XYZ file of C-alpha atoms in Angstrom:
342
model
C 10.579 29.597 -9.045
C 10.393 27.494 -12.545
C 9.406 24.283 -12.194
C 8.761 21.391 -14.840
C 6.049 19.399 -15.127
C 7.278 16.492 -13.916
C 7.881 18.507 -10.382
C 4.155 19.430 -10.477
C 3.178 15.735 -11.133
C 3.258 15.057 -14.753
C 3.952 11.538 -15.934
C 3.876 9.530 -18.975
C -0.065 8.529 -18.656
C -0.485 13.030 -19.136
C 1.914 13.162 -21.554
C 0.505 10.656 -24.274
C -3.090 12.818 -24.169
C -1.419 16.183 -24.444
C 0.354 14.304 -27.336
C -3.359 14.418 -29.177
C -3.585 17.991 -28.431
C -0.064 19.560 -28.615
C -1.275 22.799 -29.175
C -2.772 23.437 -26.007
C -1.096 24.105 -22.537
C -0.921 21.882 -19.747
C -1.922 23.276 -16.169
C -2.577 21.381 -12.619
C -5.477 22.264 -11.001
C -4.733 24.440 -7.635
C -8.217 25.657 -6.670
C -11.794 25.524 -8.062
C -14.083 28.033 -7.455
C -17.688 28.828 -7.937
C -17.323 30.314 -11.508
C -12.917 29.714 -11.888
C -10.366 27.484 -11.278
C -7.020 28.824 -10.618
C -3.858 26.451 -12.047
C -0.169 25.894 -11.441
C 1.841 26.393 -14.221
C 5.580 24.739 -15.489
C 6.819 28.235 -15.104
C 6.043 28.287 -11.291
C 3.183 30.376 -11.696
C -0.730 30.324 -11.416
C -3.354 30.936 -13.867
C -7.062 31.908 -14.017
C -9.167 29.543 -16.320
C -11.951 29.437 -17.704
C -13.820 26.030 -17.391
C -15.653 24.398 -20.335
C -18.121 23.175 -18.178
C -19.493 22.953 -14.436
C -16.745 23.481 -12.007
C -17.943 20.963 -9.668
C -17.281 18.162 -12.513
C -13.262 19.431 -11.222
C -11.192 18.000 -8.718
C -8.123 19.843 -7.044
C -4.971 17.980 -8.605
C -6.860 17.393 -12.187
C -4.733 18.037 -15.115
C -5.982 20.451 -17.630
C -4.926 21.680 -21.182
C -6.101 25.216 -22.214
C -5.322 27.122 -25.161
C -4.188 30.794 -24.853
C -6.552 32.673 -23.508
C -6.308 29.972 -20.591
C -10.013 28.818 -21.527
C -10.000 25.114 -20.525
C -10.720 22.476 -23.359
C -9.476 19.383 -21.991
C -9.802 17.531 -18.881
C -7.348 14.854 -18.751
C -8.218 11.318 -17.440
C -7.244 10.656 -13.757
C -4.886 8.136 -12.633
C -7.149 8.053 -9.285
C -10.409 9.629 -8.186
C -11.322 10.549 -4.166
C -14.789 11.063 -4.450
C -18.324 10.673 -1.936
C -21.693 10.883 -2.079
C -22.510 14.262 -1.751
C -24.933 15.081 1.447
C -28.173 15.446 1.279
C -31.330 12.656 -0.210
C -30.167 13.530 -3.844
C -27.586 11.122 -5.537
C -24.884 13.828 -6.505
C -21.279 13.369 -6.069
C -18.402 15.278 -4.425
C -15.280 15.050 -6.002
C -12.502 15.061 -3.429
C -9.628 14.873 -4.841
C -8.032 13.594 -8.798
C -4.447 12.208 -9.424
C -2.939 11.182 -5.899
C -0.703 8.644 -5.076
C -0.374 8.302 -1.926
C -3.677 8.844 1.009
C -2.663 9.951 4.388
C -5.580 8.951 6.930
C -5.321 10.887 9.921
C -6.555 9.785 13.398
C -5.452 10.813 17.060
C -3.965 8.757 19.470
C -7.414 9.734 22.100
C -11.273 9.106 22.204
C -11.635 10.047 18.634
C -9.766 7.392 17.205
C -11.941 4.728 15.454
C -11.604 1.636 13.756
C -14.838 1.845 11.928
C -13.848 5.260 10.350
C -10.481 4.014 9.464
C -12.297 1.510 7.526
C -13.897 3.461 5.919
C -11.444 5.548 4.684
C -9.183 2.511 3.563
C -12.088 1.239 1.694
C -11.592 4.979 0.084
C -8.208 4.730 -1.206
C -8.144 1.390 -2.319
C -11.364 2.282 -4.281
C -9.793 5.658 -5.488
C -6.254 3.508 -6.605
C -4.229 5.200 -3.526
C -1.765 3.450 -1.307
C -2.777 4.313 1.993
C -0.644 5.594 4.993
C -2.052 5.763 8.334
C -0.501 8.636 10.650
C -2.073 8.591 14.171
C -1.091 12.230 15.946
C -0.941 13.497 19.058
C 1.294 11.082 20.317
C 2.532 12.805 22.619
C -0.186 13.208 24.680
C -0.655 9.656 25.112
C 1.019 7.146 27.309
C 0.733 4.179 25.129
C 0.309 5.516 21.354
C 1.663 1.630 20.142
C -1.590 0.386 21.238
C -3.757 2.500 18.769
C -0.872 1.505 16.032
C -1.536 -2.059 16.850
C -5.347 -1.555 16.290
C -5.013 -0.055 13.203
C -2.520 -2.742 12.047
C -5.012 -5.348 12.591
C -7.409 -3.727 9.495
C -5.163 -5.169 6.597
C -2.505 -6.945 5.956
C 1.075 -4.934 5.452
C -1.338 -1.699 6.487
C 1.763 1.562 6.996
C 1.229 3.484 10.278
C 3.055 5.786 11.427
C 2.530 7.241 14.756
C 3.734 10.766 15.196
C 3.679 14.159 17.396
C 3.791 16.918 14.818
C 4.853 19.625 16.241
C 8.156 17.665 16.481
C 9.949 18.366 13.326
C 12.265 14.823 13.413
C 9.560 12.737 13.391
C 7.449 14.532 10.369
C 10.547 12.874 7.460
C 9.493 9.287 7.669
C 5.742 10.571 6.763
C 7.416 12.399 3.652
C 9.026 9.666 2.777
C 6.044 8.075 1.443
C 5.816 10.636 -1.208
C 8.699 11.662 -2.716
C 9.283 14.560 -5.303
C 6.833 14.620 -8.037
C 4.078 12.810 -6.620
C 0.746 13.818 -4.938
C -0.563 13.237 -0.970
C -3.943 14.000 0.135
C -4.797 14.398 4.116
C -8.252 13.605 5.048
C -9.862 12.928 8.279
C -12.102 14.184 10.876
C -12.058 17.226 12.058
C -9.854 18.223 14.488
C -7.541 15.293 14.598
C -4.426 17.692 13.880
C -4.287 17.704 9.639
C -3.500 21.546 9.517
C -0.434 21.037 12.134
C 0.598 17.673 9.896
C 0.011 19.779 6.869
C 2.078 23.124 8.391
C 4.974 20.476 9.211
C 4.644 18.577 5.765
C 5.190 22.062 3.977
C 6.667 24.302 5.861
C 3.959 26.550 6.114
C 2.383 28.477 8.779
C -0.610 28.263 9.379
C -3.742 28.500 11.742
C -4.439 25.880 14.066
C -6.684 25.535 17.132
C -6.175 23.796 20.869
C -7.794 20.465 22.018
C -11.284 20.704 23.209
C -11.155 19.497 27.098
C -14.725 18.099 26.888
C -13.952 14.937 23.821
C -10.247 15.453 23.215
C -10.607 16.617 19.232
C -8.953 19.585 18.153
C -11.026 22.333 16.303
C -11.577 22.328 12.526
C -9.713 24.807 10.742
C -9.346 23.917 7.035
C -11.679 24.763 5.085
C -11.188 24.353 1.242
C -8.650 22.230 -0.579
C -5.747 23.018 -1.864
C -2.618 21.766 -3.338
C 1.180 22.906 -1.787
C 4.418 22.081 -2.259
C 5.711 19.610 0.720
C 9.252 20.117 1.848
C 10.368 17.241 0.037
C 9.354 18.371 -3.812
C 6.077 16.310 -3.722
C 2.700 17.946 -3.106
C 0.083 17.630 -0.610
C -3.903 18.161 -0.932
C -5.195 19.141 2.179
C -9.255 18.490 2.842
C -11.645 19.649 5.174
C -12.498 17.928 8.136
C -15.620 15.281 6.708
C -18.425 15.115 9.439
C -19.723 11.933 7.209
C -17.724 10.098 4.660
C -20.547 8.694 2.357
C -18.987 5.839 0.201
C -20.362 4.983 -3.148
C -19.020 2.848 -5.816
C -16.938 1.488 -3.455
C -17.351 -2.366 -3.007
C -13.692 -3.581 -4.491
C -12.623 -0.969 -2.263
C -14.574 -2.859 0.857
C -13.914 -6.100 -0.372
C -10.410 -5.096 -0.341
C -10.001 -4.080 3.386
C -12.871 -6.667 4.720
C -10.195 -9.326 2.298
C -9.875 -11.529 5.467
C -13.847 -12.333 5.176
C -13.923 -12.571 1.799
C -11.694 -15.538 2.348
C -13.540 -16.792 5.222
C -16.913 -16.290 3.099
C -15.481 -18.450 0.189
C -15.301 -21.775 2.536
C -18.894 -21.056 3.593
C -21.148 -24.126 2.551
C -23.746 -22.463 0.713
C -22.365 -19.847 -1.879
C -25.184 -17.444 -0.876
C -24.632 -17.004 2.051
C -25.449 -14.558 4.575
C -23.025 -15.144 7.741
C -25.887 -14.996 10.315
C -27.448 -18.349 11.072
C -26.485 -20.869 8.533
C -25.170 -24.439 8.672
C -21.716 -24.816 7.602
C -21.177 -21.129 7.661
C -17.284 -20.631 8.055
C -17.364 -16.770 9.065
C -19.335 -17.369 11.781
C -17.194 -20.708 12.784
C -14.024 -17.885 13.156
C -16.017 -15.180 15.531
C -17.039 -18.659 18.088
C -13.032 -19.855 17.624
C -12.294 -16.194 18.801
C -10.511 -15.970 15.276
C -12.989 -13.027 14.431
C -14.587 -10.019 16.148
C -18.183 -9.950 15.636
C -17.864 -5.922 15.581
C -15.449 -6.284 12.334
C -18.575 -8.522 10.386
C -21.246 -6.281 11.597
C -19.072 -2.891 9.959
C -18.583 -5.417 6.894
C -22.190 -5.705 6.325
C -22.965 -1.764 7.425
C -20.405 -0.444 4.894
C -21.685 -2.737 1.576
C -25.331 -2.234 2.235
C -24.519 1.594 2.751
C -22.170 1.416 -0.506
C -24.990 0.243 -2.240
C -27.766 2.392 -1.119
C -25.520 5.837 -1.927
C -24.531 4.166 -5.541
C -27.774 4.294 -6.580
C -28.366 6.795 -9.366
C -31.355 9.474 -8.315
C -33.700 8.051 -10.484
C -33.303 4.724 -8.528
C -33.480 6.410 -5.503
C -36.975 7.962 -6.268
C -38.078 4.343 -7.649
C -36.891 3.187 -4.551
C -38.565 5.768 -2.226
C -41.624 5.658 -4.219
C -41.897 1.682 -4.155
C -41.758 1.910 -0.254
C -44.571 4.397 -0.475
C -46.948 2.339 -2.106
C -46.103 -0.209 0.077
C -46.836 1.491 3.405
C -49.620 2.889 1.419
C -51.417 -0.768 0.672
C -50.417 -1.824 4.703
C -52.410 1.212 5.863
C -55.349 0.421 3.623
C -55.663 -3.263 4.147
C -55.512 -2.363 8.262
C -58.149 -0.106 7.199
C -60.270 -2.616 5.472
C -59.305 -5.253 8.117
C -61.068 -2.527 10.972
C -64.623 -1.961 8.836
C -64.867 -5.636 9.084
């Protein structure tokens, strides 16, 4: 089926770079591979390319323009980036996902729903330039699914969430709604929290999906690359692995953004350096004794920044870093040392 570019996502921002380099052909990226990365097409199609450079530096969703022999020479710039520090001590990064518009967090409405991941993931899309959309599945299955919406509500102001049972197809629309034709969803999430039965219902797809586990109530992962499909409704959905760890880095207008509340509290604080823990005339921690503010909700505030800032640091800072600490455990063990001849 032909399709324009607009249909696959194309907009005004692609057009004026392609205008610098009419020659070459526009393709979204579908899949990246190893040594590839396969491309949708305005005529409906797909197309092998040929990178100009490391595939990993590629994003499902990029745009690209190749000439014709489909050899990639131009990666366009993004209107958003979904991206984490990659696992591991080194300080590479994992590009999730390039060019969406609208970030679908996925929780469950049983023991794996958390507030701190949520967070996390908000912090995510407003970082990446996303408007987020909370679903909370499994609905069904719980007696009182308002109370988890309720929860999440409470992280930001005007936060969307939707609470749903997928495998009912009436209530899948209003979660479509919030990306109409031509623009691009992501799912992301823990694993087993029901993204592949969202994603089969947000497509029309079939697809494989596994039961609930008895033992901690999460389903069992079953995605395992991303990709990007059509969604019922003309726009198109990346679907992502289930993330055991969600590193953020180069994130902190992103925290700030969800933590906004504190930031507000912070700015009546007496002393402009200050840390919220034990200081006169501190107005964030006047709001947690006034019951205005959970103590849990500061304590994730300060976890997330000082972990945003540890996982931006570049490798070579992260060596400086580890090494520094080694010389100074290094000069503690030799003074005790020194301290024990005497």
């Amino acid at each position: 089926m032909s399709k324009t570019l607009s249909d696959l996502g194309w907009s005004s921002h692609f057009a004026a770079q392609h205008a610098v380099n009419p020659t070459c052909t526009p393709h979204r990226i579908n899949a990246v591979h190893r040594d590839r990365l396969i491309g949708l097409n305005a005529l409906g199609g797909t197309s092998d390319l040929t990178p100009d450079r490391s595939t990993g530096e590629f994003a499902v969703g990029d745009w690209v323009l190749a000439d014709d022999q489909n050899r990639i020479r131009h990666l366009l710039e993004r209107k958003s980036l979904l991206q984490r520090r990659a696992a591991g001590t080194g300080a590479q990064v994992q590009l999730i996902a390039a060019n969406v518009d609208v970030l679908y967090i996925v929780s469950s409405c049983n023991a794996d729903f958390n507030l701190a991941r949520l967070e996390r993931y908000l912090a995510l899309a407003h970082q990446a330039g996303c408007y987020p959309v909370v679903v909370l599945t499994k609905a069904d299955s719980c007696p009182d699914p308002e109370s988890y919406a309720s929860q999440a509500s409470s992280l930001v102001r005007f936060l969307t969430v939707l609470t749903v049972n997928a495998l009912e197809a009436s209530e899948i629309d209003p979660i479509l709604s919030w990306c109409p034709a031509g623009q691009t969803a992501a799912l992301v999430g823990s694993s087993g929290v029901g993204k592949t039965t969202l994603a089969n219902a947000m497509t029309g797809q079939a697809g494989t999906t596994a039961g609930i586990r008895e033992d901690d109530a999460r389903g069992r992962h079953t995605t395992t690359h991303r990709a990007l499909h059509p969604m019922r409704n003309g726009g198109w959905l990346i679907d992502t692995p289930g993330m055991r760890a969600l590193r953020l880095m180069e994130a902190q207008d992103g925290v700030d953004e969800v933590f906004s509340d504190l930031l507000e509290l912070a700015a009546r604080c007496r002393f402009s350096d200050c840390q919220h823990q034990a200081e006169p005339g501190c107005a964030v921690q006047e709001a947690i004794a006034n019951g205005v503010l959970e103590p849990d909700r500061l304590a994730r505030w300060h976890k997330l920044r000082r972990e945003d800032q540890r996982n931006s640091e570049t490798l070579a800072q992260s060596r400086a870093r580890d090494k520094a600490f080694g010389k100074m455990v290094r000069s503690v063990m030799n003074d005790k040392k020194s301290r024990s001849r005497h």
